[in-house]
Coordinates of C-alpha atoms and ligand atoms in Angstrom, one line a residue:
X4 CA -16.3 15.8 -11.6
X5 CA -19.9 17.2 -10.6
X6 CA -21.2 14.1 -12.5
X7 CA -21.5 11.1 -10.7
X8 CA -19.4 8.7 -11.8
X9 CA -20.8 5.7 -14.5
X10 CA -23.1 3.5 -11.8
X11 CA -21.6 0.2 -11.4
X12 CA -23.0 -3.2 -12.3
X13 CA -23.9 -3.9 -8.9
X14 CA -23.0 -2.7 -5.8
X15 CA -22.9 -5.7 -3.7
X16 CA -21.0 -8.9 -2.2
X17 CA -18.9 -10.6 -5.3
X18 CA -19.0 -14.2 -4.8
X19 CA -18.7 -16.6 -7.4
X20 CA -18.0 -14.2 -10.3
X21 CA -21.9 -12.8 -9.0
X22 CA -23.0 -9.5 -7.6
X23 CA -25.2 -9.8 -4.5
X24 CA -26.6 -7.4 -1.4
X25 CA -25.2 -8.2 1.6
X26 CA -27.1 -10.9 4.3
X27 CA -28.1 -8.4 6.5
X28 CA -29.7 -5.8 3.4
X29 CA -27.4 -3.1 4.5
X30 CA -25.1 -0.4 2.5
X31 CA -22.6 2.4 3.1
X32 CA -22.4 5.5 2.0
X33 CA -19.3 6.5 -0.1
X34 CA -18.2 9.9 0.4
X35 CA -16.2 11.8 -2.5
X36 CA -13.6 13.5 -0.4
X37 CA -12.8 16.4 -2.7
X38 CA -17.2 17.1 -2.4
X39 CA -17.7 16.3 1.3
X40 CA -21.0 14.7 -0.5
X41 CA -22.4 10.9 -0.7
X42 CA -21.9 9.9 -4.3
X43 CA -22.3 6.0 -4.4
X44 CA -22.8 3.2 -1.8
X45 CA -21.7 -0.4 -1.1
X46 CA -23.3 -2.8 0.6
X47 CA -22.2 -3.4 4.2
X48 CA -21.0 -6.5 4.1
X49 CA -20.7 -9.1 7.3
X50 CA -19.9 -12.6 8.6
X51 CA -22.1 -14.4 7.0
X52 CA -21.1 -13.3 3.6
X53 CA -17.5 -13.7 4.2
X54 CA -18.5 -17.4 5.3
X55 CA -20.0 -17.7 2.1
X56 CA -17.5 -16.1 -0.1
X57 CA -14.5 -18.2 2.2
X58 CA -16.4 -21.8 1.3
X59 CA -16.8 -20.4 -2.8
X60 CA -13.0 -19.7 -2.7
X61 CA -12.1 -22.8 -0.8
X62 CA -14.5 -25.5 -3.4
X63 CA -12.7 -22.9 -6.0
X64 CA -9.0 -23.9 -4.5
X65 CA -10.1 -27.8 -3.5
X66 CA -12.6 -28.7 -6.0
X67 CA -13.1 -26.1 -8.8
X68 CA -12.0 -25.2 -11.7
X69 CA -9.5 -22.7 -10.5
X70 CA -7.1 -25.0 -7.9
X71 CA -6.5 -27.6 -11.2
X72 CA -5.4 -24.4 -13.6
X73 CA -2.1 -25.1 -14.8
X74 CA 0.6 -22.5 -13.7
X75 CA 1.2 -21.5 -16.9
X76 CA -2.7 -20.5 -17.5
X77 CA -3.2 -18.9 -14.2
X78 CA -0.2 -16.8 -15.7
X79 CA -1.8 -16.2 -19.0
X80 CA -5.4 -14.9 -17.5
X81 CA -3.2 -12.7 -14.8
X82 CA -1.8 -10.9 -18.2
X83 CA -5.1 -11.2 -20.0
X84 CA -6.6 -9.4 -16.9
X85 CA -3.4 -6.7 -17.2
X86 CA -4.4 -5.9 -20.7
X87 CA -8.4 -5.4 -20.0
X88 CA -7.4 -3.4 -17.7
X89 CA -5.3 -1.1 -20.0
X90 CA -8.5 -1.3 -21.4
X91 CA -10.3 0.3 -18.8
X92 CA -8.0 2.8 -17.9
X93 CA -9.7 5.8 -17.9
X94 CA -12.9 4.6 -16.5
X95 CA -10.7 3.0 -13.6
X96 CA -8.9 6.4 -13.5
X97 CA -12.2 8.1 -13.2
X98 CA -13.6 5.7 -10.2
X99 CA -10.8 5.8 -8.3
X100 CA -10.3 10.2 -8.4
X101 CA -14.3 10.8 -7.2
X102 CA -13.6 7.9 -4.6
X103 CA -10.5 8.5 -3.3
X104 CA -9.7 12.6 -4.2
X105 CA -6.3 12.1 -5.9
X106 CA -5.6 13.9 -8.6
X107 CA -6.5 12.4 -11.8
X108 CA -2.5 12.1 -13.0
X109 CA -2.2 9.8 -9.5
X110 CA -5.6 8.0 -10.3
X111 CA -4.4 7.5 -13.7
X112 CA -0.8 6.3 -12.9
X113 CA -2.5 4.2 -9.9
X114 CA -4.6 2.4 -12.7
X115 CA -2.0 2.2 -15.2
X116 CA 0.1 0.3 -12.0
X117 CA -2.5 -2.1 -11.1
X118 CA -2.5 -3.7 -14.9
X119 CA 1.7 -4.0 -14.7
X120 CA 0.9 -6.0 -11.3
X121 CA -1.1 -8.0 -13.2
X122 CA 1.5 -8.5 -16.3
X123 CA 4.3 -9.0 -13.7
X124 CA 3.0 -11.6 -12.1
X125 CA 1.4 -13.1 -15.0
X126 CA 5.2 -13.4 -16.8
X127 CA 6.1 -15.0 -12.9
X128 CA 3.4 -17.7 -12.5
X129 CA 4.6 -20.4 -14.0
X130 CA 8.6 -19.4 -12.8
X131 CA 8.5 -20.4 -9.2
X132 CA 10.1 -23.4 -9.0
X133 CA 11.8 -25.3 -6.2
X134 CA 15.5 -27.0 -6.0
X135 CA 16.5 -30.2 -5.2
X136 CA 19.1 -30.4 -2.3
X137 CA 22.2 -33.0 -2.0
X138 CA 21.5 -35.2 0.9
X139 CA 22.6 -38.2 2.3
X140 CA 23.3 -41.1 -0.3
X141 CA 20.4 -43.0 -1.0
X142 CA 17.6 -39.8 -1.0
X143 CA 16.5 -37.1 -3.5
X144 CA 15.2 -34.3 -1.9
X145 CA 13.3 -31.7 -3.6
X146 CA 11.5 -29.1 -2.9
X147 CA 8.5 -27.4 -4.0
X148 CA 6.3 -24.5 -3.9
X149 CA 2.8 -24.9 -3.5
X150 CA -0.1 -22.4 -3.0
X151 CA -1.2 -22.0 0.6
X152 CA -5.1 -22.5 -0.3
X153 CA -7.3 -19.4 0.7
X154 CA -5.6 -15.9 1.2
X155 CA -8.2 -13.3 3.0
X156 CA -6.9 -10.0 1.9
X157 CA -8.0 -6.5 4.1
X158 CA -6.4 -3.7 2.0
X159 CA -6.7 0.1 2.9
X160 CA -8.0 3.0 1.0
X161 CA -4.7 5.3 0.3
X162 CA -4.2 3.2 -2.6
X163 CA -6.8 1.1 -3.5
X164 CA -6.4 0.5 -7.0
X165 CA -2.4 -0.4 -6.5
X166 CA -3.4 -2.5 -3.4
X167 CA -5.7 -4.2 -5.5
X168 CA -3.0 -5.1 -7.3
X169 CA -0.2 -5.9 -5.4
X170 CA -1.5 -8.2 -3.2
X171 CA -4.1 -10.1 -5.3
X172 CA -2.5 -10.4 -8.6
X173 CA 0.8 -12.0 -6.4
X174 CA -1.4 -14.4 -4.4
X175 CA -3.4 -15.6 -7.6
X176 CA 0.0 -15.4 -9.3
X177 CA 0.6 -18.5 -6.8
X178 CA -2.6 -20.1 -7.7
X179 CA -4.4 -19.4 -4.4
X180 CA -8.2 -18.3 -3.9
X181 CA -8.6 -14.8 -2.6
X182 CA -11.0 -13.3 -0.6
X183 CA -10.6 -9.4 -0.7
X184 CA -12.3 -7.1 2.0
X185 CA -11.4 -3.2 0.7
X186 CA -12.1 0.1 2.8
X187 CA -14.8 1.5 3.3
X188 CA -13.8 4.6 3.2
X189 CA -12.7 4.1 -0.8
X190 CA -13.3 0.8 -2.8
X191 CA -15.3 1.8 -5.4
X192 CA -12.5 0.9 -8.3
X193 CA -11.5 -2.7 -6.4
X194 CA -15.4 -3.3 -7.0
X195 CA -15.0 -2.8 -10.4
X196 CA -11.9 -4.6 -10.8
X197 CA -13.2 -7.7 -9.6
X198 CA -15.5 -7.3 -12.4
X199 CA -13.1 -7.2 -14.7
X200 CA -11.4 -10.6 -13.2
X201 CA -14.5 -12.2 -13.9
X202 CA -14.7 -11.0 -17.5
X203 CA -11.2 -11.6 -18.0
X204 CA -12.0 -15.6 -17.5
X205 CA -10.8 -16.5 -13.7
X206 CA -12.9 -19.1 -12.9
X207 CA -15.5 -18.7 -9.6
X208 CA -14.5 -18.4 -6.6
X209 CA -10.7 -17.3 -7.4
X210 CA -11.7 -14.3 -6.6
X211 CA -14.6 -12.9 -3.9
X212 CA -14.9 -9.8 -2.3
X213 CA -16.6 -8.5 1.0
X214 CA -16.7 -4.7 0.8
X215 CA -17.7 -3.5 4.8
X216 CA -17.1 -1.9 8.0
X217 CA -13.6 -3.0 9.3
X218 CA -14.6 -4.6 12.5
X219 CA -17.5 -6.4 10.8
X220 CA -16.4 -7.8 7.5
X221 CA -12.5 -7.5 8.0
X222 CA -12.7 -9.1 11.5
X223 CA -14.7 -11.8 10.0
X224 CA -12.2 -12.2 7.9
X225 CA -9.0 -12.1 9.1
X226 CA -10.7 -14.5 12.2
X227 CA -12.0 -17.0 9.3
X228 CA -10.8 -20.6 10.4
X229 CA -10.9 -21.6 6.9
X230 CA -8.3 -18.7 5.3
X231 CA -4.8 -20.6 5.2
X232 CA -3.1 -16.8 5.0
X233 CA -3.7 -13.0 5.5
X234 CA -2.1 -10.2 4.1
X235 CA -3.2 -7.0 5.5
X236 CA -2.3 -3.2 4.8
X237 CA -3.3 -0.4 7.3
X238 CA -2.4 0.9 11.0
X239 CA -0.5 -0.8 13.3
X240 CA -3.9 -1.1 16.2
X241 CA -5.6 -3.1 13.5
X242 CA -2.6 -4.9 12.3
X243 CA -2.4 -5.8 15.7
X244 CA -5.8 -7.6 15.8
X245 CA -5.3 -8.7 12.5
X246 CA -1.8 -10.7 13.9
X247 CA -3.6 -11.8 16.5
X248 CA -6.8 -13.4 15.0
X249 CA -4.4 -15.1 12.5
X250 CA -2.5 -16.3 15.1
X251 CA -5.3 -18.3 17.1
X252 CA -5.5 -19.8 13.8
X253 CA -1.7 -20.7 13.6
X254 CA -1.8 -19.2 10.2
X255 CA 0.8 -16.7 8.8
X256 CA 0.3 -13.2 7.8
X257 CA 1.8 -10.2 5.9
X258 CA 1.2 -6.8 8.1
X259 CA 2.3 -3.3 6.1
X260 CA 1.3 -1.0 8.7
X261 CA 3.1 2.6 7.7
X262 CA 6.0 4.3 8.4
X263 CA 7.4 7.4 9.3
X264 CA 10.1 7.3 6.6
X265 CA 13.6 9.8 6.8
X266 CA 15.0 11.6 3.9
X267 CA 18.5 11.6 4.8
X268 CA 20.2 14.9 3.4
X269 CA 23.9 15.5 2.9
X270 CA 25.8 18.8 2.2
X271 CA 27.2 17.3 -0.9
X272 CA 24.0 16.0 -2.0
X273 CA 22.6 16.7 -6.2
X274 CA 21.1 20.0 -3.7
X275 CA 18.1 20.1 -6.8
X276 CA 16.8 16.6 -6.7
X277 CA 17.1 16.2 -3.5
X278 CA 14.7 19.2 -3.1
X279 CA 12.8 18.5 -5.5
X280 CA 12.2 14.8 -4.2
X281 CA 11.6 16.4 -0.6
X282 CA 9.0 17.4 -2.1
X283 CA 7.2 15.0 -3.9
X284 CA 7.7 12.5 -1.5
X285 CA 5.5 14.1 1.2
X286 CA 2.7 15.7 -1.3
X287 CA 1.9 13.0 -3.4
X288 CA -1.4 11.4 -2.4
X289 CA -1.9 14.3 0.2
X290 CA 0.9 12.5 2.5
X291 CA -1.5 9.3 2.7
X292 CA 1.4 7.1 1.3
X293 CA 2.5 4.4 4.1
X294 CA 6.0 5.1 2.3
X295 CA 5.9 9.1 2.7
X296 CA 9.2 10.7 3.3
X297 CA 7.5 12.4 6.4
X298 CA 10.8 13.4 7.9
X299 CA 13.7 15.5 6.3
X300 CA 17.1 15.0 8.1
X301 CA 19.1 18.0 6.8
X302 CA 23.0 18.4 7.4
X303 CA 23.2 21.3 9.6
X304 CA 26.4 22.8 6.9
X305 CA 23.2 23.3 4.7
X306 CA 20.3 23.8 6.8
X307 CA 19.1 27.6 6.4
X308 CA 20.0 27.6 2.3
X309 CA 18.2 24.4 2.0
X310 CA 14.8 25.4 4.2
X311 CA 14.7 28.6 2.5
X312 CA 14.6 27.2 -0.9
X313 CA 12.3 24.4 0.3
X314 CA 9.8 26.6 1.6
X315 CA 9.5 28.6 -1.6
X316 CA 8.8 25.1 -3.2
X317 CA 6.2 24.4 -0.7
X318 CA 4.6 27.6 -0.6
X319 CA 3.6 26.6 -4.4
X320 CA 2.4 23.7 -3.6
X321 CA -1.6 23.6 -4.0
X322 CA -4.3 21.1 -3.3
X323 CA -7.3 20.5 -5.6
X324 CA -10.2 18.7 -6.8
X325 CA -9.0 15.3 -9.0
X326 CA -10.0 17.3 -12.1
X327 CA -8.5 20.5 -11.5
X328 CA -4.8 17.8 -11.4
X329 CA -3.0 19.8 -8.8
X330 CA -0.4 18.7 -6.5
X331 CA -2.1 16.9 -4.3
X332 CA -5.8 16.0 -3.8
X333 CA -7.9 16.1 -0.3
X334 CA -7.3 13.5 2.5
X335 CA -9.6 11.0 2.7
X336 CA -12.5 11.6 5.4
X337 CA -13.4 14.4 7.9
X338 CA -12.1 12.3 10.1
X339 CA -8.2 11.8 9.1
X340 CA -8.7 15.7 8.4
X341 CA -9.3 16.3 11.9
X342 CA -6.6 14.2 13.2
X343 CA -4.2 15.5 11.4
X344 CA -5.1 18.9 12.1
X345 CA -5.1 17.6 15.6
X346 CA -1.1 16.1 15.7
X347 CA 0.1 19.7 13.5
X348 CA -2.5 21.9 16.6
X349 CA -0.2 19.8 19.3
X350 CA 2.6 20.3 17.4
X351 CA 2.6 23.6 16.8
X352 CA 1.6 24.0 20.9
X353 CA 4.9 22.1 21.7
X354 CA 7.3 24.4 19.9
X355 CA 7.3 22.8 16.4
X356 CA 7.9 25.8 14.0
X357 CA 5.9 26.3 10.8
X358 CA 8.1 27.0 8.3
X359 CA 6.1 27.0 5.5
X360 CA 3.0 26.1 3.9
X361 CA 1.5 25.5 0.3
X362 CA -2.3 26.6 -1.1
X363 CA -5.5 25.2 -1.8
X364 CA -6.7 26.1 -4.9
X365 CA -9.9 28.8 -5.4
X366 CA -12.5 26.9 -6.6
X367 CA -12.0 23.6 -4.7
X368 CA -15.1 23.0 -2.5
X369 CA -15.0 24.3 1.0
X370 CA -16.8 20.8 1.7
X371 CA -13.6 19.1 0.6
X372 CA -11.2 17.7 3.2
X373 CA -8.6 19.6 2.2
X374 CA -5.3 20.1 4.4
X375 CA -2.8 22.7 3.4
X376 CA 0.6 21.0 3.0
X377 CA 3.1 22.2 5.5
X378 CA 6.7 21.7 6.7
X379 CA 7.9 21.7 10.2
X380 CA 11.0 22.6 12.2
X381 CA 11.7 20.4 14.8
X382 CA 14.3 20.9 17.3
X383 CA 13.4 18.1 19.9
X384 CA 14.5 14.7 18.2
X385 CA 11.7 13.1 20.0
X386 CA 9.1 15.3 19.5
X387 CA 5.6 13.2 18.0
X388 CA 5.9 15.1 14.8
X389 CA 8.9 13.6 14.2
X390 CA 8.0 10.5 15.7
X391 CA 4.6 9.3 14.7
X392 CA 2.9 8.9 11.7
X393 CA 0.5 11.8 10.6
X394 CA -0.5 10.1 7.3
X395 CA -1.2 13.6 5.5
X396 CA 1.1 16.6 3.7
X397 CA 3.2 17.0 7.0
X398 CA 6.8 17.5 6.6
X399 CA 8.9 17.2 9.9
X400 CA 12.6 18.6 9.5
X401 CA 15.7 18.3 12.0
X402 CA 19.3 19.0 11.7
X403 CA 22.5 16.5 12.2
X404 CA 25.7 17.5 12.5
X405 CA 27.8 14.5 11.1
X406 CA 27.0 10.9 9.9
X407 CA 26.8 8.9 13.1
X408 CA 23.8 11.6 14.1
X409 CA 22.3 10.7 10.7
X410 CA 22.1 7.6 10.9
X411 CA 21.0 7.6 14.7
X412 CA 17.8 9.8 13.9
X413 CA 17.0 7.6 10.7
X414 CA 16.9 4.8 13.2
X415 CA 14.5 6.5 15.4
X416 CA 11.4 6.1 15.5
X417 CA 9.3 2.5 15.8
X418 CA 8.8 2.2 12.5
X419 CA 11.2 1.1 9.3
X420 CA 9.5 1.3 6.3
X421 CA 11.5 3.4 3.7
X422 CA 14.4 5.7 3.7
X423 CA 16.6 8.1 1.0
X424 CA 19.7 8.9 1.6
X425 CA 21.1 11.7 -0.7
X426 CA 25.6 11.9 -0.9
X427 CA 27.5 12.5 -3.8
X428 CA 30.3 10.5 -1.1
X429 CA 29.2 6.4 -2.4
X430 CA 31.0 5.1 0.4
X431 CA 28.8 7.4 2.6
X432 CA 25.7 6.3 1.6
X433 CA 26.3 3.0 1.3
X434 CA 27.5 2.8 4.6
X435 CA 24.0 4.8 5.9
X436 CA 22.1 2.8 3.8
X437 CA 23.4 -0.6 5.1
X438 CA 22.7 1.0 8.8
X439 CA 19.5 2.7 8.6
X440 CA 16.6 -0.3 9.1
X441 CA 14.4 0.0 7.0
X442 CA 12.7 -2.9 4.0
X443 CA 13.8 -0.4 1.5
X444 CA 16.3 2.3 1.1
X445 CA 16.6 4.6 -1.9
X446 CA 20.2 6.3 -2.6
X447 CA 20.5 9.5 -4.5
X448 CA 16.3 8.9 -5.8
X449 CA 13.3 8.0 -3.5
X450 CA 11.0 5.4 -4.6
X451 CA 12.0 4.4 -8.1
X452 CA 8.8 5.4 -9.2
X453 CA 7.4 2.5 -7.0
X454 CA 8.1 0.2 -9.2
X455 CA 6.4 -3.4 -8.8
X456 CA 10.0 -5.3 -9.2
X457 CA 10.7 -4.1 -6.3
X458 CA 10.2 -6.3 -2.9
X459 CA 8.3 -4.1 -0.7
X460 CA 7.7 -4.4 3.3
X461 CA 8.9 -3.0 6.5
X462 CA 10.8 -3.7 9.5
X463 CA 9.8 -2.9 14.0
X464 CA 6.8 -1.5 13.6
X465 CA 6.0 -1.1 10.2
X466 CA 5.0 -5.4 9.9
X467 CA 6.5 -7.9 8.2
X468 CA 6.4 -10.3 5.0
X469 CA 7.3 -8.1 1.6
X470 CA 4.7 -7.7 -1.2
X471 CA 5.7 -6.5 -5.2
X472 CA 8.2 -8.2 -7.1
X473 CA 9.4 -12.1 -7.0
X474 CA 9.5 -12.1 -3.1
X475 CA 5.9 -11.7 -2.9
X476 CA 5.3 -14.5 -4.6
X477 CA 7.4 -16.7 -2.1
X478 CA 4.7 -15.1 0.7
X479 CA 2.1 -16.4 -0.5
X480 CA 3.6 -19.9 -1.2
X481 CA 3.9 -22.8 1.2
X482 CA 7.2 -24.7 0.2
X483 CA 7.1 -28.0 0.5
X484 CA 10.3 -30.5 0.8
X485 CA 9.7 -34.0 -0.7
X486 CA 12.4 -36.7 0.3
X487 CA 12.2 -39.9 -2.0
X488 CA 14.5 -42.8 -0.6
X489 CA 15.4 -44.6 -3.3
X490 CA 18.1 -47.2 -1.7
Ligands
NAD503 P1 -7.4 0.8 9.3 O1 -6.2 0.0 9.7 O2 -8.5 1.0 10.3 O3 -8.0 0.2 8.0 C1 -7.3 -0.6 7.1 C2 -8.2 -1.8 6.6 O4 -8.5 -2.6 7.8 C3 -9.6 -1.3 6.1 O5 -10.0 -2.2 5.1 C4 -10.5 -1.5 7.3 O6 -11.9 -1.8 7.0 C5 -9.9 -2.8 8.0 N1 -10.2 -2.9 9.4 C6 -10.5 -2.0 10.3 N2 -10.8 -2.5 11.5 C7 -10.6 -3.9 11.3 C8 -10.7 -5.0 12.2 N3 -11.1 -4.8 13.5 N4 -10.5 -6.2 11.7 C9 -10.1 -6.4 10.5 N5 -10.0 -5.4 9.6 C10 -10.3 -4.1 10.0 O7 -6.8 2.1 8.8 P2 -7.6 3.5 8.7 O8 -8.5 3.7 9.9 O9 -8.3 3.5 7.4 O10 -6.5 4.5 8.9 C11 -5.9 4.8 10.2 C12 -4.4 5.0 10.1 O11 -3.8 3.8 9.5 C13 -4.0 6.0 9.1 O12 -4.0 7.3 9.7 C14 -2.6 5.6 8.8 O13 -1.7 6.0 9.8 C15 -2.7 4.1 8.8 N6 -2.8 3.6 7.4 C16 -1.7 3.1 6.9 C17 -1.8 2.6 5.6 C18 -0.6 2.0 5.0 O14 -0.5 1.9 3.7 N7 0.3 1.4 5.7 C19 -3.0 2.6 4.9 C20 -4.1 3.2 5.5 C21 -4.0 3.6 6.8

């Protein structure tokens, strides 16, 4: 990975299927977070080029060739997209390690993911359909669901390749126009795969992106009064300004703003898999995942057996370059690697007990922003470990003594995201599971491999609307009711 990765096209604004420099001449650097080093750079894009790419999407939607596309042919170019993708798999794999650190198995499975969004919702285009709904004699009443126009989407850079995904191929899915704004602390494979869109055959306009600094481009953005809907992934602050631009635009919006998600642990769970999912859940992508199981709740009956074993797993747990394909890559900036070492520094000064803590490997740059993965003892149930979200390889673990304890830690903290709850007992963990809140809770597994089927979204703090499977699609549809008198 010392070579710098294949130069793109163009590094620019993508509006109407064309590459560009931003208005103001600008770019960003990209930083490869396993280097510390520049590698690339996008151009910084601002308000005026989100005007311009926000009228392209909306004569694309109104006027163009992509708002008269029959469902059934948005469908098919979705899937045709999907399979040039497959295409593209290693170079998107490639792109998205250097950019983003993950280790290439992740960048590859992230990139094998973003072309099964694109098949999913290809196969769903042309299935949403409406009912009709007995009224009073004398009426048919149907209804109908129609795109919503222009969707603005401001996606993060944990997963930008999946993100990509999810929340484009479902909004196009629905026929809308999308304008994309990724992070600019990792979009270098989005760029690419907007490319690919174009080559695949969607029309201009369908799809524009505005790569840029947050508050310039993504506040543009989600302020736009011409974008009908915004879906946004990231921290609950900008969430919050994100909700509230969209709402002096009495428009809608999907926020997916994290989570601080419990792994609920039983005495008589499969003891294995459940430490072996412990695991996985809070290393993979370096704890960056808005799902990470960031807190283990561990049945006291079990507690020091458990621990013990967990910390010998964790102690083996090493951090890498992407090509070196370890457990985990680097976070993503100098700047998350200081925060986090921040929250574990006040942690650890507020009686939180390291318990255990994994490698990183020889060889990985000392420029990288590596952060050793580590678990946590926590006594105080309301300590910010277990509390807030770190958003790195952080494990926070407490005790319970029976299931009403359980259940009352799962519940919390602000957020409500994602929980597991492992019990050989199936009336016990279905009767957790119904009680923890949460968008989505996992019994005896954690995360189904993320599958896209499977509606996706939070609860309290974590935001609102779900994205992946059918449900998404219903998000970024307006349904419209149509009453016909006909006596
Ligand atoms: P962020 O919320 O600042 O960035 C997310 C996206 O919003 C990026 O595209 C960014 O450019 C854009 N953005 C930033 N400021 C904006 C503004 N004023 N208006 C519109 N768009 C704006 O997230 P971050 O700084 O990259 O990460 C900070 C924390 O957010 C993380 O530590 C983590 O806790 C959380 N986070 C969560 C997720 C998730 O998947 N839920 C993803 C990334 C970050």
């Amino acid at each position: 990975m010392n070579q710098p990765v294949q130069p793109l096209a163009a590094q620019g604004v993508f509006i109407d299927n064309t590459w560009r420099p931003a208005a103001s001449g600008r770019t960003l650097p990209m930083i490869a977070p396993a280097e510390g080093v520049a590698f690339a750079a996008i151009a910084a894009g601002g308000k005026e080029d989100v005007d311009a790419a926000v009228a392209s999407a909306r004569h694309a939607y109104e006027e163009g060739a992509w708002g008269r596309l029959a469902a059934t042919e948005r469908g098919r170019l979705l899937t045709k997209l999907g399979r040039l993708i497959e295409d593209h798999v290693d170079e998107i794999t490639a792109i998205e390690a250097r950019d983003t650190g993950k280790p290439m198995k992740q960048a590859r499975a992230d990139a094998v993911a973003v072309a099964r969004y694109f098949e999913y919702y290809g196969g769903a285009a042309d299935k949403l359909h409406g009912d009709t709904i007995p009224y009073a004699n004398g009426y048919f009443v149907a209804t109908v669901y129609e795109p919503k126009g222009v969707t603005g989407h401001i996606i993060p850079w944990n997963y930008p390749v999946q993100m990509f995904g999810r929340t484009i191929a479902a909004s196009l899915a629905v026929g809308n126009a999308c304008v994309m704004k990724p992070a600019e602390d990792a979009c270098l494979a989005p760029l690419r795969l907007v490319e690919l869109a174009a080559e695949a055959g969607f029309p201009e306009g369908a799809l524009n992106c505005v790569p840029g600094l947050g508050e310039e481009a993504g506040a543009a953005l989600a302020a736009h009064p011409d974008v009908d809907f915004l879906s946004f992934t990231g921290s609950p602050e900008v969430g919050t300004l994100v909700q509230a631009a969209a709402a002096r635009n009495h428009i809608g919006c999907t926020l997916e703003l994290g989570g601080k998600s419990p792994q609920v642990v039983f005495a008589d769970a499969d003891y294995e898999a459940a430490l072996a999912s412990v695991v996985a859940a809070i290393v993979q992508n370096a704890g960056q995942t808005c799902s990470a199981g960031s807190r283990l709740l561990l049945d006291a009956k079990i507690w020091d057996r458990f621990m013990a074993d967990l910390a010998l797993r964790f102690a083996k747990v090493t951090a890498g370059a992407p090509e070196m394909d370890r457990d985990l890559g680097p976070v993503i900036s100098k700047v998350q690697q200081r925060r986090i070492l921040g929250m574990v520094a006040a942690a650890e000064g507020s009686g939180a007990k390291k318990l255990a803590e994994g490698q990183i490997a020889a060889g990985a740059s000392t420029d990288g922003f590596f952060v050793k993965p580590a678990i946590y003892g926590v006594e105080n149930p309301t300590a910010p470990l277990l509390r807030d979200e770190v958003f790195g390889p952080i494990l926070a673990a407490i005790r319970f003594h029976d299931e009403e304890e359980a259940v009352r830690l799962a519940n919390s903290t602000d957020y409500g995201l994602v929980a597991g709850v492992w019990s050989a007992d199936g009336a016990r963990a279905m009767r957790v599971a119904r009680r923890i809140k949460a968008g989505q809770v996992f019994v005896n597994n954690y995360g189904a491999g993320g599958g896209v089927e499977l509606p996706f979204g939070g609860v309290k703090k974590s935001g609102h609307g779900r994205e992946k499977g059918f449900a998404a699609l219903h998000d970024f549809a307006a349904l419209k009711t149509m009453v016909f008198k006909h006596n």
